[in-house]
PDB file of C-alpha atoms in Angstrom:
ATOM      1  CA  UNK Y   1     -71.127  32.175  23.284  1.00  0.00           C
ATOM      2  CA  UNK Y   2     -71.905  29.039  21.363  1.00  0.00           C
ATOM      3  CA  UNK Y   3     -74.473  28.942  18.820  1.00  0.00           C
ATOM      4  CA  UNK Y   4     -75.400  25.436  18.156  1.00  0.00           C
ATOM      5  CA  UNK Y   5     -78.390  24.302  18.646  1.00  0.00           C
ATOM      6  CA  UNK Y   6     -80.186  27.315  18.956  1.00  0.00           C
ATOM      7  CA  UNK Y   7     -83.041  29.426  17.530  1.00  0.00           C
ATOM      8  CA  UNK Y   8     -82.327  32.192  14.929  1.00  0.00           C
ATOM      9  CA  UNK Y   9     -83.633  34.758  17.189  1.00  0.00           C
ATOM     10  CA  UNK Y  10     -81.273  33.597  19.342  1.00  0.00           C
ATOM     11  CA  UNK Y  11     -78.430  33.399  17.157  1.00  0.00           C
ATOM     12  CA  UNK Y  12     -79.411  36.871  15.795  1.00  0.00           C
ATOM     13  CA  UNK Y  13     -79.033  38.067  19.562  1.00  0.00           C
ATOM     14  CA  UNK Y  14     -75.754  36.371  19.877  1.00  0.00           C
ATOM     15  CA  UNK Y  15     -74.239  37.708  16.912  1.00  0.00           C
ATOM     16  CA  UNK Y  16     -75.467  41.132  17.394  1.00  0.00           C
ATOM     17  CA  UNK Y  17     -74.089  41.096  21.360  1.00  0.00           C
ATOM     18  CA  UNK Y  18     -71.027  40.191  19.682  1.00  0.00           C
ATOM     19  CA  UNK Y  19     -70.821  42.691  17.414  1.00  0.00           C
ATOM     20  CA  UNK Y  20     -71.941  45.336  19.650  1.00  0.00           C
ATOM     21  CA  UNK Y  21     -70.164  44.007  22.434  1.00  0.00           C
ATOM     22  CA  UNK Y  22     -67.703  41.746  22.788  1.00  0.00           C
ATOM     23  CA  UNK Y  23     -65.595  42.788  19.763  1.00  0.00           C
ATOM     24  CA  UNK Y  24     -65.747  46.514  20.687  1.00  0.00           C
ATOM     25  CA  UNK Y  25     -64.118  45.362  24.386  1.00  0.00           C
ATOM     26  CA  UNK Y  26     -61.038  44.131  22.582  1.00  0.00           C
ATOM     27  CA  UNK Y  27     -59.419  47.185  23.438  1.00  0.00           C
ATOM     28  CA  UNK Y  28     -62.329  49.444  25.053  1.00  0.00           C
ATOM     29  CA  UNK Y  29     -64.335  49.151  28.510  1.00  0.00           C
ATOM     30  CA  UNK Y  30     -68.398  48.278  27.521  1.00  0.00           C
ATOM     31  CA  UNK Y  31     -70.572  49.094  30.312  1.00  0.00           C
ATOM     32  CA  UNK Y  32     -73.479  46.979  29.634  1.00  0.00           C
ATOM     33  CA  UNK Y  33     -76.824  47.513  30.668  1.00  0.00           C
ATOM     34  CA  UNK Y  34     -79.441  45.321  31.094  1.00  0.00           C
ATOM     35  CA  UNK Y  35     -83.055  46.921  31.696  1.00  0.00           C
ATOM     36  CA  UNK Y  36     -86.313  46.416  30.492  1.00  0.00           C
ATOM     37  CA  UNK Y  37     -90.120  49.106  29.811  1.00  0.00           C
ATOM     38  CA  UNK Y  38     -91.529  48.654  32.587  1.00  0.00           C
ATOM     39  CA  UNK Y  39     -88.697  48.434  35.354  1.00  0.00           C
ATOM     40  CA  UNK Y  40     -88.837  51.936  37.228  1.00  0.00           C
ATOM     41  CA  UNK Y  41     -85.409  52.050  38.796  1.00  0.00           C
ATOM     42  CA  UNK Y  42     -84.101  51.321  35.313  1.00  0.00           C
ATOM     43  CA  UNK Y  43     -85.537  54.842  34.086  1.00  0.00           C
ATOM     44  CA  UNK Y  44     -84.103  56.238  36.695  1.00  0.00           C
ATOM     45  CA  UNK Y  45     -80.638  54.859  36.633  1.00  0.00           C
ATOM     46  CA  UNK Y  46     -80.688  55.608  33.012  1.00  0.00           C
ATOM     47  CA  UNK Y  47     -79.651  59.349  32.849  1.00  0.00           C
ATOM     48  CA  UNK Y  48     -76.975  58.427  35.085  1.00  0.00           C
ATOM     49  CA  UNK Y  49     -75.009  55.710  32.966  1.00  0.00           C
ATOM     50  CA  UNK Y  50     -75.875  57.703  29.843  1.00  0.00           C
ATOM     51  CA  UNK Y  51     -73.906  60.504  31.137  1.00  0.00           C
ATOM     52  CA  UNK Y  52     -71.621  59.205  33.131  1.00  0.00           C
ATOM     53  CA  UNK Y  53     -70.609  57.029  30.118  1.00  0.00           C
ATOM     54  CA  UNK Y  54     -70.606  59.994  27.433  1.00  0.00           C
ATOM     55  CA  UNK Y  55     -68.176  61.825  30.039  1.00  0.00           C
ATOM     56  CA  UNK Y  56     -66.317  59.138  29.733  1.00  0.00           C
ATOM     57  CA  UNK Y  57     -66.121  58.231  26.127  1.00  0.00           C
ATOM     58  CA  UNK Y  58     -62.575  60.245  25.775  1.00  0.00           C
ATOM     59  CA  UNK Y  59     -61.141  57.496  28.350  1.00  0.00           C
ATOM     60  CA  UNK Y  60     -62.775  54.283  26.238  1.00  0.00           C
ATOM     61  CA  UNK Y  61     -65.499  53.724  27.528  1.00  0.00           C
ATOM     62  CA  UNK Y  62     -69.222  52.863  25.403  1.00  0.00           C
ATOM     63  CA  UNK Y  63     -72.573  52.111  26.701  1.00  0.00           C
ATOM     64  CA  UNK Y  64     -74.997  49.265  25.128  1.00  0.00           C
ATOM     65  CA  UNK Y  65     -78.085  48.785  26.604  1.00  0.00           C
ATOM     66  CA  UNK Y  66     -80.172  45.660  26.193  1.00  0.00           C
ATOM     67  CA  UNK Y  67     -83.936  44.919  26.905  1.00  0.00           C
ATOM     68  CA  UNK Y  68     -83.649  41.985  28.806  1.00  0.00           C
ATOM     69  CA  UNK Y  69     -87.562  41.087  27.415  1.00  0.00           C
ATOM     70  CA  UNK Y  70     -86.304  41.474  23.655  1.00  0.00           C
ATOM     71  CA  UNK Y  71     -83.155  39.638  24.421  1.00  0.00           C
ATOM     72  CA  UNK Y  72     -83.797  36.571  26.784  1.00  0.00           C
ATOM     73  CA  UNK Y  73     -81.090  34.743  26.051  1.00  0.00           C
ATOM     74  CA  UNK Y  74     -78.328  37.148  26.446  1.00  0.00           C
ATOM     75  CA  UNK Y  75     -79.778  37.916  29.787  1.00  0.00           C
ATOM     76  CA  UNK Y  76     -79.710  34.033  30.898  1.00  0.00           C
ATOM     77  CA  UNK Y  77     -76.327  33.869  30.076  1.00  0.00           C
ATOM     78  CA  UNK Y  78     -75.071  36.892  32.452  1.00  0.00           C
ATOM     79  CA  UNK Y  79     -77.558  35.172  34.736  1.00  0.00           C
ATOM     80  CA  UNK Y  80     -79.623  38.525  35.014  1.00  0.00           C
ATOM     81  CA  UNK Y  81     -81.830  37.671  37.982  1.00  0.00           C
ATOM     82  CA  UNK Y  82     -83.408  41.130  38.906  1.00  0.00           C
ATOM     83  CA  UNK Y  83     -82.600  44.545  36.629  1.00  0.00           C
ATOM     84  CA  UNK Y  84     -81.416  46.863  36.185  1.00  0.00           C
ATOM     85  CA  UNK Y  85     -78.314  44.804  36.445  1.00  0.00           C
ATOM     86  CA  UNK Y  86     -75.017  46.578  34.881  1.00  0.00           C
ATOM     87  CA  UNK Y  87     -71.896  44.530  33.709  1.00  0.00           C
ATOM     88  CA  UNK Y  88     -68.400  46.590  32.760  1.00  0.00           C
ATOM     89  CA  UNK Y  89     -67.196  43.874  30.142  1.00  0.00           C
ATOM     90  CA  UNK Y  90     -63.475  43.915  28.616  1.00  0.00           C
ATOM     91  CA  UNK Y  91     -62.013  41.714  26.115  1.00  0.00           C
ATOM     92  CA  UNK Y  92     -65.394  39.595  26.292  1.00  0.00           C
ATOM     93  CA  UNK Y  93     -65.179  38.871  29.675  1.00  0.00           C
ATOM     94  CA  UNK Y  94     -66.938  40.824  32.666  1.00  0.00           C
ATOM     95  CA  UNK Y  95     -64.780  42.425  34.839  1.00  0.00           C
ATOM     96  CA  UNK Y  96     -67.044  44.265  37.538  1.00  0.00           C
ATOM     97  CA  UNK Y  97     -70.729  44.614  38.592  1.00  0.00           C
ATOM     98  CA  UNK Y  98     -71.608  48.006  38.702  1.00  0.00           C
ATOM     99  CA  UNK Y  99     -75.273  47.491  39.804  1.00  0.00           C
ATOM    100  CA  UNK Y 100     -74.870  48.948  42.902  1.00  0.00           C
ATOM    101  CA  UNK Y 101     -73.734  52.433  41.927  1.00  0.00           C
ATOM    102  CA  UNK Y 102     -76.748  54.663  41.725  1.00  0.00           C
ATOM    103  CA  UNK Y 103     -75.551  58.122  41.922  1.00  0.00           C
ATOM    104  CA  UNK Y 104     -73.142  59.637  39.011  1.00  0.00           C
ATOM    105  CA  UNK Y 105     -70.211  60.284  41.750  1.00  0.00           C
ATOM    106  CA  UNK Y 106     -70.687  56.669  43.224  1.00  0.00           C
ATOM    107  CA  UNK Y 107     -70.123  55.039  38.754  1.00  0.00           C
ATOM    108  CA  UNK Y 108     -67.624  57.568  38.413  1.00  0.00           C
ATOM    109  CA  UNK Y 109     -65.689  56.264  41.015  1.00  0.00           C
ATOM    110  CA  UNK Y 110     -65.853  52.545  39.741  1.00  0.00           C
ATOM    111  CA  UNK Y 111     -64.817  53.257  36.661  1.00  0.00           C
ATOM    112  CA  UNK Y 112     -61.678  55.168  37.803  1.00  0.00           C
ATOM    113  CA  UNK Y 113     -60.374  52.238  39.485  1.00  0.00           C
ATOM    114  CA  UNK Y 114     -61.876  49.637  37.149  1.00  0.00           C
ATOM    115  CA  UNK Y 115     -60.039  51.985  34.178  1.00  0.00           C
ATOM    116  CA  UNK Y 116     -56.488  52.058  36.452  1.00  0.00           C
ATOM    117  CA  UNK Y 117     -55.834  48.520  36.391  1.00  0.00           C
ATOM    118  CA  UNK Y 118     -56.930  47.672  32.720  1.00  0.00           C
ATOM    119  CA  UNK Y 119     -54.927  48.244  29.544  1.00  0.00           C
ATOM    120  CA  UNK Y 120     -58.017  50.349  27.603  1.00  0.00           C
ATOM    121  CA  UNK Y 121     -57.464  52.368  24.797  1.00  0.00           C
ATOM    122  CA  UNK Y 122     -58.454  55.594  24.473  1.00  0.00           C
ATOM    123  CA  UNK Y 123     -58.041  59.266  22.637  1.00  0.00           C
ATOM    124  CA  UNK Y 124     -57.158  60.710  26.192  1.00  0.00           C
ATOM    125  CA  UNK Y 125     -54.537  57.648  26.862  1.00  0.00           C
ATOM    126  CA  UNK Y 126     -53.104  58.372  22.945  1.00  0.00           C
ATOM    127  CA  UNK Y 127     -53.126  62.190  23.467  1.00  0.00           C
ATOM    128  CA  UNK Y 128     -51.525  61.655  27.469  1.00  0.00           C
ATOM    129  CA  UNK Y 129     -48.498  59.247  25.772  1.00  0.00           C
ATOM    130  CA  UNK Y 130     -48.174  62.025  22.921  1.00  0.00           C
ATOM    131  CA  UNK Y 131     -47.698  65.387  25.471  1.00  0.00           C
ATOM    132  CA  UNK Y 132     -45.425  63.653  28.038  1.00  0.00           C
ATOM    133  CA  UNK Y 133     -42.409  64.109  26.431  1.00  0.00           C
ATOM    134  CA  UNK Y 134     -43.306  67.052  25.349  1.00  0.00           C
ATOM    135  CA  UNK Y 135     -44.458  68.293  28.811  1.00  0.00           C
ATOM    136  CA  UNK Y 136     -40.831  66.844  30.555  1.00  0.00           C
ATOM    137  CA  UNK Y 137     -39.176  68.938  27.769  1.00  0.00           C
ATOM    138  CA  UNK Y 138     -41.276  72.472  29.208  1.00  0.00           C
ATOM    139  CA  UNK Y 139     -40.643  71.123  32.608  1.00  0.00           C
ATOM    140  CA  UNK Y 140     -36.965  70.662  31.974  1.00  0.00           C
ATOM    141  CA  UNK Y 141     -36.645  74.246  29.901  1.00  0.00           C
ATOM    142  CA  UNK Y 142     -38.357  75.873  32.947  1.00  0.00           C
ATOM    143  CA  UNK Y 143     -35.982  73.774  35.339  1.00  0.00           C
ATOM    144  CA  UNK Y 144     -33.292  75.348  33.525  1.00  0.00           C
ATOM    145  CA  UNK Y 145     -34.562  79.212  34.143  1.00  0.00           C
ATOM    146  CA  UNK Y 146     -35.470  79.628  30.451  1.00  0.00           C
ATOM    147  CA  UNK Y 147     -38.865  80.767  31.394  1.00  0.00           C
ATOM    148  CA  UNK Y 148     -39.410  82.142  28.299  1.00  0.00           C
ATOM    149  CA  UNK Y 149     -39.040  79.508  26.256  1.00  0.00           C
ATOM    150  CA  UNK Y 150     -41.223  77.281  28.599  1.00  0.00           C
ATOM    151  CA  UNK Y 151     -43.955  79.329  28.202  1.00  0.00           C
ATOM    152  CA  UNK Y 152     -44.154  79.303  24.535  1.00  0.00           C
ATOM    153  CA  UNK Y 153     -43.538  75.335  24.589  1.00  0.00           C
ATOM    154  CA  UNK Y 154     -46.527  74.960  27.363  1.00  0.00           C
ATOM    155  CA  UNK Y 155     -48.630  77.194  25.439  1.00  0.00           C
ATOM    156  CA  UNK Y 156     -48.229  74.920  22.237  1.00  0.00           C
ATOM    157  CA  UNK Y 157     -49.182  72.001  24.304  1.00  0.00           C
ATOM    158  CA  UNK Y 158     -52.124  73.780  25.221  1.00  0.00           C
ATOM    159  CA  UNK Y 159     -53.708  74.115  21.845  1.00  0.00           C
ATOM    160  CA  UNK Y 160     -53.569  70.154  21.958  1.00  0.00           C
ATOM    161  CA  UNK Y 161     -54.865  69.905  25.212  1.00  0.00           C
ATOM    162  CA  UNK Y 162     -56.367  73.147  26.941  1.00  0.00           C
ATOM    163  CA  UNK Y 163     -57.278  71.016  30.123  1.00  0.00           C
ATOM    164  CA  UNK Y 164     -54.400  69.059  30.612  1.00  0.00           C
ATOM    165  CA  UNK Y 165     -53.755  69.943  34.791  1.00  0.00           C
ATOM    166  CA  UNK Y 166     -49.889  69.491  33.934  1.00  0.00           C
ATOM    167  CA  UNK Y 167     -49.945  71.956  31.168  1.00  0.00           C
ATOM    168  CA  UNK Y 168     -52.010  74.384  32.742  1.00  0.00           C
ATOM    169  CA  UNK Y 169     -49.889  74.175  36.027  1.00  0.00           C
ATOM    170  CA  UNK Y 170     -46.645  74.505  33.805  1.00  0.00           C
ATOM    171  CA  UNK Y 171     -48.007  77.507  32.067  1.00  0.00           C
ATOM    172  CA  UNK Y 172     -48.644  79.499  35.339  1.00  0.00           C
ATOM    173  CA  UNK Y 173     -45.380  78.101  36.809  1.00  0.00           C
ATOM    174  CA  UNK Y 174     -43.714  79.831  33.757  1.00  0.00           C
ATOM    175  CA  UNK Y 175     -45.709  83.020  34.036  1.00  0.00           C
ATOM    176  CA  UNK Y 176     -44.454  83.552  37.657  1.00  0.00           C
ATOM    177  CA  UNK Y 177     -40.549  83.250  36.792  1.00  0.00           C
ATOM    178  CA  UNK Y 178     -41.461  85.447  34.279  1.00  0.00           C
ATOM    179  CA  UNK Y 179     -42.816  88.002  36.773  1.00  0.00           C
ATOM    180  CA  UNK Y 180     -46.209  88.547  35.386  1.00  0.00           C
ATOM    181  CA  UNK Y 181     -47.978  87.630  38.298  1.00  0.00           C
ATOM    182  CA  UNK Y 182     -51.351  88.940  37.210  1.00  0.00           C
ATOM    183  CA  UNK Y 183     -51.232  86.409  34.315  1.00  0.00           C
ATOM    184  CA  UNK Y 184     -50.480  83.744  36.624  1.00  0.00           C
ATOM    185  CA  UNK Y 185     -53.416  84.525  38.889  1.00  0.00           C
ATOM    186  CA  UNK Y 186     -56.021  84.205  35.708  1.00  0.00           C
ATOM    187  CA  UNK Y 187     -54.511  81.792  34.627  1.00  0.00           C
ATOM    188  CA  UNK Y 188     -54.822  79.718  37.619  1.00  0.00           C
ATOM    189  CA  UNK Y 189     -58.441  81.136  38.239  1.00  0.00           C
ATOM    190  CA  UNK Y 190     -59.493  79.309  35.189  1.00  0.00           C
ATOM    191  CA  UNK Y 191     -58.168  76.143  36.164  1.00  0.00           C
ATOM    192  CA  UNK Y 192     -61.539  73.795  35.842  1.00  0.00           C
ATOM    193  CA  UNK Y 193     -62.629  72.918  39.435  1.00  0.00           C
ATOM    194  CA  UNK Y 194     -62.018  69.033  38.938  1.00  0.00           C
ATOM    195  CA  UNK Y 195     -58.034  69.764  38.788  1.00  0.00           C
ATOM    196  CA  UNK Y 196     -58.412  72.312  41.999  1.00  0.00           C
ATOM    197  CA  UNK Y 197     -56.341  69.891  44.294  1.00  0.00           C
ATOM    198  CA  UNK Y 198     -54.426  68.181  41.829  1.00  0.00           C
ATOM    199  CA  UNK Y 199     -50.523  68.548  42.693  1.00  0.00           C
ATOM    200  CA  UNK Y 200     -49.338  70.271  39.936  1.00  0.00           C
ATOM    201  CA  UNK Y 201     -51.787  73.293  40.307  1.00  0.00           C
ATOM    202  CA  UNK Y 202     -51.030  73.527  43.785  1.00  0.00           C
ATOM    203  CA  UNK Y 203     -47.838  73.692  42.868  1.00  0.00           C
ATOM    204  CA  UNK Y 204     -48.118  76.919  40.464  1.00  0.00           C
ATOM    205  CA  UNK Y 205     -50.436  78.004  43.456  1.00  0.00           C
ATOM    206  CA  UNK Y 206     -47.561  77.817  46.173  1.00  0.00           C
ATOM    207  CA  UNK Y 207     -45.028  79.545  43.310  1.00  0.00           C
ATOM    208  CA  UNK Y 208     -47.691  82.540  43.177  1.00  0.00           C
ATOM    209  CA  UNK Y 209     -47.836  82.500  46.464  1.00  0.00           C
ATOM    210  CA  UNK Y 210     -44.126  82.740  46.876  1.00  0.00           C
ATOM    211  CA  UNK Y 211     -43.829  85.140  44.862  1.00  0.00           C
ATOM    212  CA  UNK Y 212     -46.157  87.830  46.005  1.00  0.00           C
ATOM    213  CA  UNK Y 213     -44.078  87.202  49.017  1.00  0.00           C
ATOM    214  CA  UNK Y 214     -41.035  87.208  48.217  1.00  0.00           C
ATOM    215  CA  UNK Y 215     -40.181  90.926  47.820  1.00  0.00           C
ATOM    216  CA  UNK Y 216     -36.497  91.758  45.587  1.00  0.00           C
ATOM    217  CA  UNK Y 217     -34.119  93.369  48.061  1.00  0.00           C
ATOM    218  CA  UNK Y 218     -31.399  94.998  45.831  1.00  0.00           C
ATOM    219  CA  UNK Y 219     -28.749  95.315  48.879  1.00  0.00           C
ATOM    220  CA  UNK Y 220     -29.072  92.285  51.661  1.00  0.00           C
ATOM    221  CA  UNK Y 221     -26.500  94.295  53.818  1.00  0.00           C
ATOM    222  CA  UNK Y 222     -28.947  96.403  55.548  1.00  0.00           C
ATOM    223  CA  UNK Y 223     -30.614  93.075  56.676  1.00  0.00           C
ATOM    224  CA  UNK Y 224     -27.526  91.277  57.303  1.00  0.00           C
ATOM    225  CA  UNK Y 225     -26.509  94.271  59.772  1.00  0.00           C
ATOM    226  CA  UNK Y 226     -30.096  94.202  61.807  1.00  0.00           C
ATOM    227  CA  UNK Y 227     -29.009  90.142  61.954  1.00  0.00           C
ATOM    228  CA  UNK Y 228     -25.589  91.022  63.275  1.00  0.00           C
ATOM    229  CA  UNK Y 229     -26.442  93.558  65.721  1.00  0.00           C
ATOM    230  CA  UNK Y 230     -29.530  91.282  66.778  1.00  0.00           C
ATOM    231  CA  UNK Y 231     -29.728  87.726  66.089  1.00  0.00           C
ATOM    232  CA  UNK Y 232     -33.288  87.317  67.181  1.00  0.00           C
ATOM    233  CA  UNK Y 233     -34.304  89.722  64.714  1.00  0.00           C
ATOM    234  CA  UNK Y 234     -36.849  87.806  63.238  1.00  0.00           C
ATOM    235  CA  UNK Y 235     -38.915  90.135  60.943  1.00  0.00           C
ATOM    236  CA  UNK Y 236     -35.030  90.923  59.593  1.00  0.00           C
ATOM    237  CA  UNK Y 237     -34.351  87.362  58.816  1.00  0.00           C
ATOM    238  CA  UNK Y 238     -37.394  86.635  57.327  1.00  0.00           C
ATOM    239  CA  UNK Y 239     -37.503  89.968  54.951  1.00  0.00           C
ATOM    240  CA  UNK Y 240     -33.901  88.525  54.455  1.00  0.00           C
ATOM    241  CA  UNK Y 241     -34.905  84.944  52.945  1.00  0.00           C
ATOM    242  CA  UNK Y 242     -38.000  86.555  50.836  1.00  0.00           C
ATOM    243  CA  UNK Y 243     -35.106  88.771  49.317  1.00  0.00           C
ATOM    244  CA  UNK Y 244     -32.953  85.765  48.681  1.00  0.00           C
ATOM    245  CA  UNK Y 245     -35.923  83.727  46.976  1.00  0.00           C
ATOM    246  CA  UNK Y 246     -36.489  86.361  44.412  1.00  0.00           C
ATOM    247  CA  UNK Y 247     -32.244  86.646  43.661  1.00  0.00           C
ATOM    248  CA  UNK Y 248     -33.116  82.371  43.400  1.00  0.00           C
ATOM    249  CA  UNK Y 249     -31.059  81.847  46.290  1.00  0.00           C
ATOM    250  CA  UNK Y 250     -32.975  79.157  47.239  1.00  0.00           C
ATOM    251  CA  UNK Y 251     -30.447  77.415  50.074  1.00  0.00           C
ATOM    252  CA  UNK Y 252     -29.659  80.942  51.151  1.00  0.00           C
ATOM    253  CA  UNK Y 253     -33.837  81.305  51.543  1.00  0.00           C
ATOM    254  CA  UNK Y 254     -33.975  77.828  53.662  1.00  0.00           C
ATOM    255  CA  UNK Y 255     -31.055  78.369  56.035  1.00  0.00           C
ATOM    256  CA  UNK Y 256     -32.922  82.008  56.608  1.00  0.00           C
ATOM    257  CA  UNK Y 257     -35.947  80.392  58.153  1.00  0.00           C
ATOM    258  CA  UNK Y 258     -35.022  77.208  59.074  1.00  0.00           C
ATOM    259  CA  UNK Y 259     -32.815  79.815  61.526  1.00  0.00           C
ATOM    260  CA  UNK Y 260     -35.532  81.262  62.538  1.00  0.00           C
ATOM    261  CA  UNK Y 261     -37.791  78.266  63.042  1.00  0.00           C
ATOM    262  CA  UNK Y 262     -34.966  76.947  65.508  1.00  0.00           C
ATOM    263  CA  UNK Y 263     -34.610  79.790  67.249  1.00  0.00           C
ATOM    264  CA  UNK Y 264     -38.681  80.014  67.941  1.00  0.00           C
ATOM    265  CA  UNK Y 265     -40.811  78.429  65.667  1.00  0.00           C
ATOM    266  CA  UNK Y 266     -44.270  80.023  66.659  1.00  0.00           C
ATOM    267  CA  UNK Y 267     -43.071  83.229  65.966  1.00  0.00           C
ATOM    268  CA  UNK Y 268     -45.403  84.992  63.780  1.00  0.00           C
ATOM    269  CA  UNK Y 269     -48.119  82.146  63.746  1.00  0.00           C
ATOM    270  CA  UNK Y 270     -45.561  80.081  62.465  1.00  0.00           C
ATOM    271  CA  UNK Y 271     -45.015  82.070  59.325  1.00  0.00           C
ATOM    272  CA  UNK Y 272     -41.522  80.974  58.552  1.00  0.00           C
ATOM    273  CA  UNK Y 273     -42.818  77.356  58.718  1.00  0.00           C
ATOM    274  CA  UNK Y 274     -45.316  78.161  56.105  1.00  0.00           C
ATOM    275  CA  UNK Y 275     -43.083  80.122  53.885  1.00  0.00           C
ATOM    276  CA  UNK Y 276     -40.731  77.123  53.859  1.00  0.00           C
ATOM    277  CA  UNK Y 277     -43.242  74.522  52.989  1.00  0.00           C
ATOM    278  CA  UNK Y 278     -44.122  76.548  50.147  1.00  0.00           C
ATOM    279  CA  UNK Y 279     -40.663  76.723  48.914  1.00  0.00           C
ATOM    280  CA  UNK Y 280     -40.721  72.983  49.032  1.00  0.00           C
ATOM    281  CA  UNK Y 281     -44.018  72.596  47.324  1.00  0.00           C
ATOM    282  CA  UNK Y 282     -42.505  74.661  44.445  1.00  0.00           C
ATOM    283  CA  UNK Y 283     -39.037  73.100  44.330  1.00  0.00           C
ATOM    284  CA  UNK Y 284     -41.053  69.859  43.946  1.00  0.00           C
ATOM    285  CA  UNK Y 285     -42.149  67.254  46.528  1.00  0.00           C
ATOM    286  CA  UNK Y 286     -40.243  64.547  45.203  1.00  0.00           C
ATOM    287  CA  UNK Y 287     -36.721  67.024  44.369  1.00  0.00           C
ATOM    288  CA  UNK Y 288     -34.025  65.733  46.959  1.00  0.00           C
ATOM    289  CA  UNK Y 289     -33.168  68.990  47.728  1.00  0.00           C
ATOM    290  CA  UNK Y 290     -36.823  68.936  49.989  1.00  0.00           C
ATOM    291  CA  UNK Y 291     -35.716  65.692  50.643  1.00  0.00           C
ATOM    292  CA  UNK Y 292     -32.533  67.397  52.554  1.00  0.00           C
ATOM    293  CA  UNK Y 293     -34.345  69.979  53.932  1.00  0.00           C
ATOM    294  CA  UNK Y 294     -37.383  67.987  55.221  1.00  0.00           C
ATOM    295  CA  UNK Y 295     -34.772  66.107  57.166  1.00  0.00           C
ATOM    296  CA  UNK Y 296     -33.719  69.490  58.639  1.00  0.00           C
ATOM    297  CA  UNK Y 297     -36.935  71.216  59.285  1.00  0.00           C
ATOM    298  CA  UNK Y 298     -37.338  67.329  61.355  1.00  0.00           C
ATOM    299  CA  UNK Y 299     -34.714  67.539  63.420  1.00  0.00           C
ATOM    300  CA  UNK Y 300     -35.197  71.116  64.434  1.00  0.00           C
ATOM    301  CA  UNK Y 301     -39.051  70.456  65.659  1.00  0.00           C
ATOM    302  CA  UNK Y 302     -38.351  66.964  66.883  1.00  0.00           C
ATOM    303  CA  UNK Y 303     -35.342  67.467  69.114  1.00  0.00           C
TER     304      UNK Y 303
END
C-alpha cells in the first residue's frame, strides 16, 4: 500500500498493517479479521477464529483483528463492504475469503486445504522434516524384524513428538512383533481420537488384530494331515495359515486362505477374506507383495 498523499492516521494504519501483517505473511498464513463494537455476528464469530487460529498456531498460522471503525482505510482497501469479513493473507497478498465459515469444523477445513497448497512455515512443518528420516529408519529396523531396536528408536521419536500418528502407529507395530500384545492395546487406546482413522493406526490396529488371531502352532503336520485326508477342511486350513503368520510365513499364510476363499468364499461369514485383508493392511497397502496378492484374491472372486 502506497502512502503518498495521505493522512498520518492513515499512514500510521498502513505502517502498522504492515508490520502486523504483511511482513509476518512472508513465510506464515495471517487470518485477518475485520470486525467492529457493535456488529453482533462479529462477537459471535469471534471465539471461533480465536480458537481455531490458536489450534493452529503450531502449523503457521496468526490472527490480527482490525476494527474496521478505528481503521477506515485499511478496510477500503480490502473493499470491506459488510463485516465481519475474514481475509487468509500470505506473502501480502490475500489468498482466500473465509467469511463464510461460521462453525470451527467448517474454518478448520479451509485452512487445511488453504495450508496444503502453500509453502508456510511452521514448528510442526520443521519438527515433520526433522522425524522423517528418523521415522523411515524405525520403519526400516522394524521391516527388518529387529523389533527391538524399533521400539527403542520409535520411543525416542516420541519424546520429540508424543502425537505424531506415524510414531505412535510404529510404536504399537513394534510392540506386537515383540509379542506384548497388552502394551500394544494401551498403547493404541491412547491414540488421540483425531488420528482414529488415520492409515498408519489402522495399520498397528489390523497387526493387533492379526495377532490375537494368529495362534503359534509348533507342528503344522497335524493340520497338513486333516488337509490331506480332507481338502475342504476349512477350519484346518484356516488354523493352518494363523499358524504360519505367527512362524512369519506370510506367502505360506496367503496361499492358506486364498485356498480356501476359492474353494467357498462365504464360508465362515467370509472369515478367510477378512483375515487376508488384514494381512495386507499390515504388510502395507502400497507393498507389491499386496499388490500380487490383490491381483489373486481378484481373479478368484471375479472369475
Amino acid at each position: 500500500m502506497a502512502t503518498l498523499g495521505l493522512s498520518e492516521a492513515d499512514r500510521k494504519a498502513v505502517e502498522d498493517f504492515r508490520r502486523d501483517v504483511v511482513d509476518p505473511s512472508r513465510t506464515s498464513l495471517v487470518v485477518v479479521d475485520f470486525w467492529a463494537e457493535w456488529c453482533g455476528p462479529c462477537k459471535q464469530l469471534t471465539p471461533v477464529i480465536e480458537k481455531v487460529c490458536a489450534d493452529y498456531a503450531s502449523k503457521g498460522v496468526t490472527l490480527v483483528k482490525i476494527n474496521v471503525d478505528e481503521n477506515r482505510f485499511i478496510a477500503s482497501q480490502f473493499r470491506v463492504q459488510s463485516i465481519p469479513t475474514v481475509y487468509a493473507v500470505f506473502q501480502g497478498q490475500p489468498v482466500a475469503d473465509l467469511s463464510q465459515a461460521r462453525t470451527e469444523g467448517q474454518l478448520k477445513q479451509m485452512l487445511d486445504q488453504i495450508l496444503a497448497q502453500l509453502p508456510v512455515e511452521s514448528a510442526e512443518r520443521s519438527q515433520a522434516e526433522e522425524i522423517a528420516p528418523l521415522i523411515a529408519m524405525g520403519e526400516q529396523t522394524l521391516d527388518d524384524g529387529d523389533a527391538e531396536r524399533a521400539l527403542s528408536i520409535f520411543s525416542q521419536i516420541a519424546e520429540m513428538a508424543p502425537d505424531h500418528p506415524a510414531v505412535l502407529a510404529g510404536q504399537a507395530r513394534a510392540l506386537v512383533a515383540l509379542g506384548r500384545l497388552e502394551d500394544a492395546e494401551a498403547a493404541l487406546a491412547a491414540v488421540p481420537e483425531e488420528f482414529a482413522k488415520d492409515q498408519g493406526i489402522e495399520r498397528a490396529r489390523a497387526a493387533l488384530s492379526l495377532a490375537r488371531d494368529a495362534k503359534p502352532v509348533q507342528d503344522l503336520s497335524g493340520l497338513e494331515a486333516r488337509l490331506a485326508a480332507n481338502a475342504d477342511d476349512h477350519e484346518a486350513r484356516f488354523e493352518l495359515a494363523g499358524g504360519l503368520m505367527a512362524n512369519g510365513d506370510r506367502e505360506g499364510a496367503a496361499d492358506a486362505l486364498l485356498e480356501i476363499i476359492a474353494r467357498d468364499r462365504q464360508w465362515n461369514e467370509g472369515a478367510a477374506r477378512a483375515q487376508l485383508l488384514k494381512l495386507f493392511e499390515v504388510v502395507g497397502l502400497e507393498d507389491p507383495w499386496v499388490s500380487t496378492q490383490r491381483r489373486r484374491l481378484s481373479a478368484i472372486l471375479f472369475t
